[in-house]
mmCIF file of C-alpha atoms in Angstrom:
data_model
loop_
_atom_site.group_PDB
_atom_site.id
_atom_site.type_symbol
_atom_site.label_atom_id
_atom_site.label_comp_id
_atom_site.label_asym_id
_atom_site.label_seq_id
_atom_site.Cartn_x
_atom_site.Cartn_y
_atom_site.Cartn_z
ATOM 1 C CA UNK A 1 0.095 0.049 0.058
ATOM 2 C CA UNK A 2 2.839 2.477 0.916
ATOM 3 C CA UNK A 3 4.524 1.554 -2.563
ATOM 4 C CA UNK A 4 1.227 1.827 -4.233
ATOM 5 C CA UNK A 5 1.025 5.674 -2.207
ATOM 6 C CA UNK A 6 3.933 6.989 -3.119
ATOM 7 C CA UNK A 7 3.893 5.943 -7.429
ATOM 8 C CA UNK A 8 0.296 7.752 -6.848
ATOM 9 C CA UNK A 9 1.919 10.495 -5.410
ATOM 10 C CA UNK A 10 4.627 10.511 -8.129
ATOM 11 C CA UNK A 11 2.391 10.384 -10.823
ATOM 12 C CA UNK A 12 0.326 12.696 -9.748
ATOM 13 C CA UNK A 13 3.184 15.738 -8.720
ATOM 14 C CA UNK A 14 4.151 14.934 -12.121
ATOM 15 C CA UNK A 15 0.527 16.487 -13.870
ATOM 16 C CA UNK A 16 0.415 18.885 -11.731
ATOM 17 C CA UNK A 17 3.771 20.341 -12.422
ATOM 18 C CA UNK A 18 3.575 18.950 -16.650
ATOM 19 C CA UNK A 19 -0.225 21.031 -15.895
ATOM 20 C CA UNK A 20 0.963 23.741 -14.400
ATOM 21 C CA UNK A 21 4.206 24.168 -16.989
ATOM 22 C CA UNK A 22 1.929 23.851 -19.732
ATOM 23 C CA UNK A 23 -0.939 26.378 -18.296
ATOM 24 C CA UNK A 24 2.392 28.573 -17.871
ATOM 25 C CA UNK A 25 3.080 29.171 -21.699
ATOM 26 C CA UNK A 26 -0.778 29.706 -22.347
ATOM 27 C CA UNK A 27 -0.961 32.510 -20.326
ATOM 28 C CA UNK A 28 2.648 34.043 -20.730
ATOM 29 C CA UNK A 29 1.268 33.602 -24.750
ATOM 30 C CA UNK A 30 -1.978 35.592 -23.749
ATOM 31 C CA UNK A 31 -0.447 37.892 -22.335
ATOM 32 C CA UNK A 32 2.470 38.117 -24.907
ATOM 33 C CA UNK A 33 -0.822 38.399 -26.857
ATOM 34 C CA UNK A 34 -1.601 41.687 -25.192
ATOM 35 C CA UNK A 35 1.232 43.155 -24.912
ATOM 36 C CA UNK A 36 1.579 43.182 -28.637
ATOM 37 C CA UNK A 37 -1.505 45.164 -29.474
ATOM 38 C CA UNK A 38 -1.278 46.908 -26.636
ATOM 39 C CA UNK A 39 2.344 48.311 -27.108
ATOM 40 C CA UNK A 40 2.052 48.997 -30.836
ATOM 41 C CA UNK A 41 6.197 47.960 -31.636
ATOM 42 C CA UNK A 42 4.588 45.541 -34.310
ATOM 43 C CA UNK A 43 1.222 45.483 -36.486
ATOM 44 C CA UNK A 44 0.015 43.908 -38.788
ATOM 45 C CA UNK A 45 1.217 44.663 -42.169
ATOM 46 C CA UNK A 46 4.406 44.378 -40.609
ATOM 47 C CA UNK A 47 7.797 42.416 -41.637
ATOM 48 C CA UNK A 48 8.996 41.576 -38.767
ATOM 49 C CA UNK A 49 12.724 39.156 -38.919
ATOM 50 C CA UNK A 50 12.582 36.485 -36.161
ATOM 51 C CA UNK A 51 15.252 33.368 -35.233
ATOM 52 C CA UNK A 52 15.430 33.379 -39.471
ATOM 53 C CA UNK A 53 12.052 33.133 -39.731
ATOM 54 C CA UNK A 54 10.819 36.343 -42.168
ATOM 55 C CA UNK A 55 7.414 37.448 -43.267
ATOM 56 C CA UNK A 56 4.961 40.079 -43.068
ATOM 57 C CA UNK A 57 2.842 39.533 -39.896
ATOM 58 C CA UNK A 58 -0.831 38.763 -41.491
ATOM 59 C CA UNK A 59 -3.280 37.984 -37.518
ATOM 60 C CA UNK A 60 -1.785 38.130 -34.105
ATOM 61 C CA UNK A 61 -3.825 35.810 -31.846
ATOM 62 C CA UNK A 62 -4.386 34.814 -27.836
ATOM 63 C CA UNK A 63 -1.777 31.934 -28.946
ATOM 64 C CA UNK A 64 0.637 32.766 -32.097
ATOM 65 C CA UNK A 65 1.342 35.805 -34.046
ATOM 66 C CA UNK A 66 1.421 34.166 -38.179
ATOM 67 C CA UNK A 67 3.215 35.771 -40.434
ATOM 68 C CA UNK A 68 3.321 35.475 -43.886
ATOM 69 C CA UNK A 69 6.215 34.233 -45.466
ATOM 70 C CA UNK A 70 8.090 36.016 -48.730
ATOM 71 C CA UNK A 71 6.930 32.558 -51.099
ATOM 72 C CA UNK A 72 2.917 32.917 -49.239
ATOM 73 C CA UNK A 73 3.872 30.220 -46.548
ATOM 74 C CA UNK A 74 2.729 30.615 -43.278
ATOM 75 C CA UNK A 75 5.027 30.316 -39.662
ATOM 76 C CA UNK A 76 2.807 30.022 -36.463
ATOM 77 C CA UNK A 77 5.414 32.101 -33.923
ATOM 78 C CA UNK A 78 4.163 31.310 -30.445
ATOM 79 C CA UNK A 79 3.832 35.516 -29.420
ATOM 80 C CA UNK A 80 5.823 34.982 -26.041
ATOM 81 C CA UNK A 81 9.085 34.593 -28.365
ATOM 82 C CA UNK A 82 8.096 37.526 -30.211
ATOM 83 C CA UNK A 83 9.037 39.813 -27.353
ATOM 84 C CA UNK A 84 12.097 37.603 -24.699
ATOM 85 C CA UNK A 85 14.229 36.696 -28.580
ATOM 86 C CA UNK A 86 15.671 38.872 -30.862
ATOM 87 C CA UNK A 87 12.475 40.313 -33.362
ATOM 88 C CA UNK A 88 13.854 42.719 -36.113
ATOM 89 C CA UNK A 89 10.942 45.383 -37.591
ATOM 90 C CA UNK A 90 12.331 45.201 -41.009
ATOM 91 C CA UNK A 91 8.882 47.655 -42.211
ATOM 92 C CA UNK A 92 10.227 49.869 -42.765
ATOM 93 C CA UNK A 93 13.129 48.601 -44.913
ATOM 94 C CA UNK A 94 11.058 46.273 -46.861
ATOM 95 C CA UNK A 95 8.828 49.171 -47.717
ATOM 96 C CA UNK A 96 11.690 50.065 -50.273
ATOM 97 C CA UNK A 97 13.286 48.831 -52.271
ATOM 98 C CA UNK A 98 16.547 48.940 -54.192
ATOM 99 C CA UNK A 99 16.862 46.893 -57.792
ATOM 100 C CA UNK A 100 19.368 46.659 -60.610
ATOM 101 C CA UNK A 101 19.866 46.086 -64.267
ATOM 102 C CA UNK A 102 22.954 44.579 -65.963
ATOM 103 C CA UNK A 103 23.157 43.858 -69.171
ATOM 104 C CA UNK A 104 25.679 44.324 -71.735
ATOM 105 C CA UNK A 105 25.748 45.568 -74.833
ATOM 106 C CA UNK A 106 28.228 45.534 -77.969
ATOM 107 C CA UNK A 107 30.247 47.838 -79.563
ATOM 108 C CA UNK A 108 29.125 49.284 -82.019
ATOM 109 C CA UNK A 109 26.738 51.166 -79.518
ATOM 110 C CA UNK A 110 26.669 54.971 -78.139
ATOM 111 C CA UNK A 111 27.251 54.071 -75.422
ATOM 112 C CA UNK A 112 26.459 57.376 -73.468
ATOM 113 C CA UNK A 113 22.303 57.085 -75.361
ATOM 114 C CA UNK A 114 22.199 53.609 -74.153
ATOM 115 C CA UNK A 115 22.627 54.788 -70.737
ATOM 116 C CA UNK A 116 19.633 57.264 -71.301
ATOM 117 C CA UNK A 117 17.952 55.260 -72.504
ATOM 118 C CA UNK A 118 18.222 52.374 -69.716
ATOM 119 C CA UNK A 119 16.003 56.015 -67.557
ATOM 120 C CA UNK A 120 14.006 55.771 -70.346
ATOM 121 C CA UNK A 121 12.835 52.087 -69.852
ATOM 122 C CA UNK A 122 11.406 52.430 -66.260
ATOM 123 C CA UNK A 123 7.725 55.209 -67.825
ATOM 124 C CA UNK A 124 4.862 53.395 -66.650
ATOM 125 C CA UNK A 125 6.489 51.009 -64.947
ATOM 126 C CA UNK A 126 4.391 50.769 -61.605
ATOM 127 C CA UNK A 127 5.946 50.987 -58.167
ATOM 128 C CA UNK A 128 9.308 52.096 -59.660
ATOM 129 C CA UNK A 129 9.779 55.295 -56.925
ATOM 130 C CA UNK A 130 11.016 58.934 -58.330
ATOM 131 C CA UNK A 131 13.730 59.692 -55.602
ATOM 132 C CA UNK A 132 15.791 58.768 -55.060
ATOM 133 C CA UNK A 133 16.304 58.758 -58.728
ATOM 134 C CA UNK A 134 17.011 56.546 -61.034
ATOM 135 C CA UNK A 135 20.560 55.526 -62.074
ATOM 136 C CA UNK A 136 22.727 53.890 -65.080
ATOM 137 C CA UNK A 137 26.165 53.088 -64.894
ATOM 138 C CA UNK A 138 28.588 51.576 -66.808
ATOM 139 C CA UNK A 139 30.337 48.604 -64.825
ATOM 140 C CA UNK A 140 32.530 46.478 -66.720
ATOM 141 C CA UNK A 141 34.549 46.741 -70.083
ATOM 142 C CA UNK A 142 35.098 43.392 -71.361
ATOM 143 C CA UNK A 143 35.958 40.980 -74.485
ATOM 144 C CA UNK A 144 32.467 40.620 -75.708
ATOM 145 C CA UNK A 145 31.073 43.827 -74.781
ATOM 146 C CA UNK A 146 29.981 46.374 -72.858
ATOM 147 C CA UNK A 147 28.848 46.090 -69.239
ATOM 148 C CA UNK A 148 26.036 48.732 -67.953
ATOM 149 C CA UNK A 149 23.630 48.740 -65.498
ATOM 150 C CA UNK A 150 19.995 50.469 -63.970
ATOM 151 C CA UNK A 151 19.759 50.904 -60.107
ATOM 152 C CA UNK A 152 16.555 52.531 -59.698
ATOM 153 C CA UNK A 153 13.913 51.937 -56.128
ATOM 154 C CA UNK A 154 10.249 50.375 -55.742
ATOM 155 C CA UNK A 155 7.384 50.459 -53.090
ATOM 156 C CA UNK A 156 6.226 47.620 -51.492
ATOM 157 C CA UNK A 157 9.328 45.458 -52.458
ATOM 158 C CA UNK A 158 7.245 42.745 -50.172
ATOM 159 C CA UNK A 159 4.816 41.866 -52.695
ATOM 160 C CA UNK A 160 7.473 40.545 -54.916
ATOM 161 C CA UNK A 161 9.822 42.026 -58.293
ATOM 162 C CA UNK A 162 9.428 39.925 -61.126
ATOM 163 C CA UNK A 163 7.007 41.605 -62.774
ATOM 164 C CA UNK A 164 8.180 45.301 -62.304
ATOM 165 C CA UNK A 165 11.928 43.725 -63.962
ATOM 166 C CA UNK A 166 10.063 42.265 -66.361
ATOM 167 C CA UNK A 167 8.184 46.354 -67.691
ATOM 168 C CA UNK A 168 11.403 47.407 -67.341
ATOM 169 C CA UNK A 169 13.285 44.619 -70.052
ATOM 170 C CA UNK A 170 10.407 44.270 -71.867
ATOM 171 C CA UNK A 171 10.628 48.788 -71.867
ATOM 172 C CA UNK A 172 14.240 48.051 -72.602
ATOM 173 C CA UNK A 173 14.380 46.048 -75.491
ATOM 174 C CA UNK A 174 11.710 48.501 -77.771
ATOM 175 C CA UNK A 175 13.876 50.936 -76.894
ATOM 176 C CA UNK A 176 16.775 49.468 -77.922
ATOM 177 C CA UNK A 177 15.166 47.959 -80.577
ATOM 178 C CA UNK A 178 14.353 51.109 -81.649
ATOM 179 C CA UNK A 179 17.762 52.790 -82.081
ATOM 180 C CA UNK A 180 19.055 50.436 -82.994
ATOM 181 C CA UNK A 181 21.265 49.973 -80.084
ATOM 182 C CA UNK A 182 22.673 46.408 -80.264
ATOM 183 C CA UNK A 183 23.357 43.773 -77.587
ATOM 184 C CA UNK A 184 26.237 41.820 -77.022
ATOM 185 C CA UNK A 185 26.941 38.893 -78.051
ATOM 186 C CA UNK A 186 29.437 35.650 -77.481
ATOM 187 C CA UNK A 187 30.613 35.623 -82.110
ATOM 188 C CA UNK A 188 33.231 33.433 -82.581
ATOM 189 C CA UNK A 189 35.900 34.572 -85.493
ATOM 190 C CA UNK A 190 37.433 32.104 -88.079
ATOM 191 C CA UNK A 191 40.415 33.435 -89.980
ATOM 192 C CA UNK A 192 41.622 30.792 -93.107
ATOM 193 C CA UNK A 193 45.710 31.281 -93.569
ATOM 194 C CA UNK A 194 46.423 30.164 -96.826
#
């Protein structure tokens, strides 16, 4: 009887400790959610980084916060982790982004015109900022051609950049075609000697 009583008391104690730890975590998460909502350091729509995870806050629940990753997957992070661990609010960083487009043109071109056309290719493309202004410049001279680059800033970089780049490339190819700017391509010259 004494052994059974001891086993029961140990079992009851371990269950009690387990329940108290679980309830403590649950209460911590509830309190943390209230702190997150009222403290206003983070709000829905903010881009944050925590423990190597990055994403945009889409929902703050009683126990966890939902982050939507850049690949549209969702991560559930306990609220106490957001308060107790180093969390970086990247909203300002993610609201603007710098894009660079690099291409190579052949030596048979007007380089100043090509650099001007790079800037012109940004016209009528959504989310491109006028300030800071776009810049175009030569980055390298190689055997196959002249490397030029376009640098510009966009809004809402977290929404993605693929469509913006595509629109800029389409404009650029049209401008280059209209102004007879030739892209670089690999040429092989074979010289026959008698």
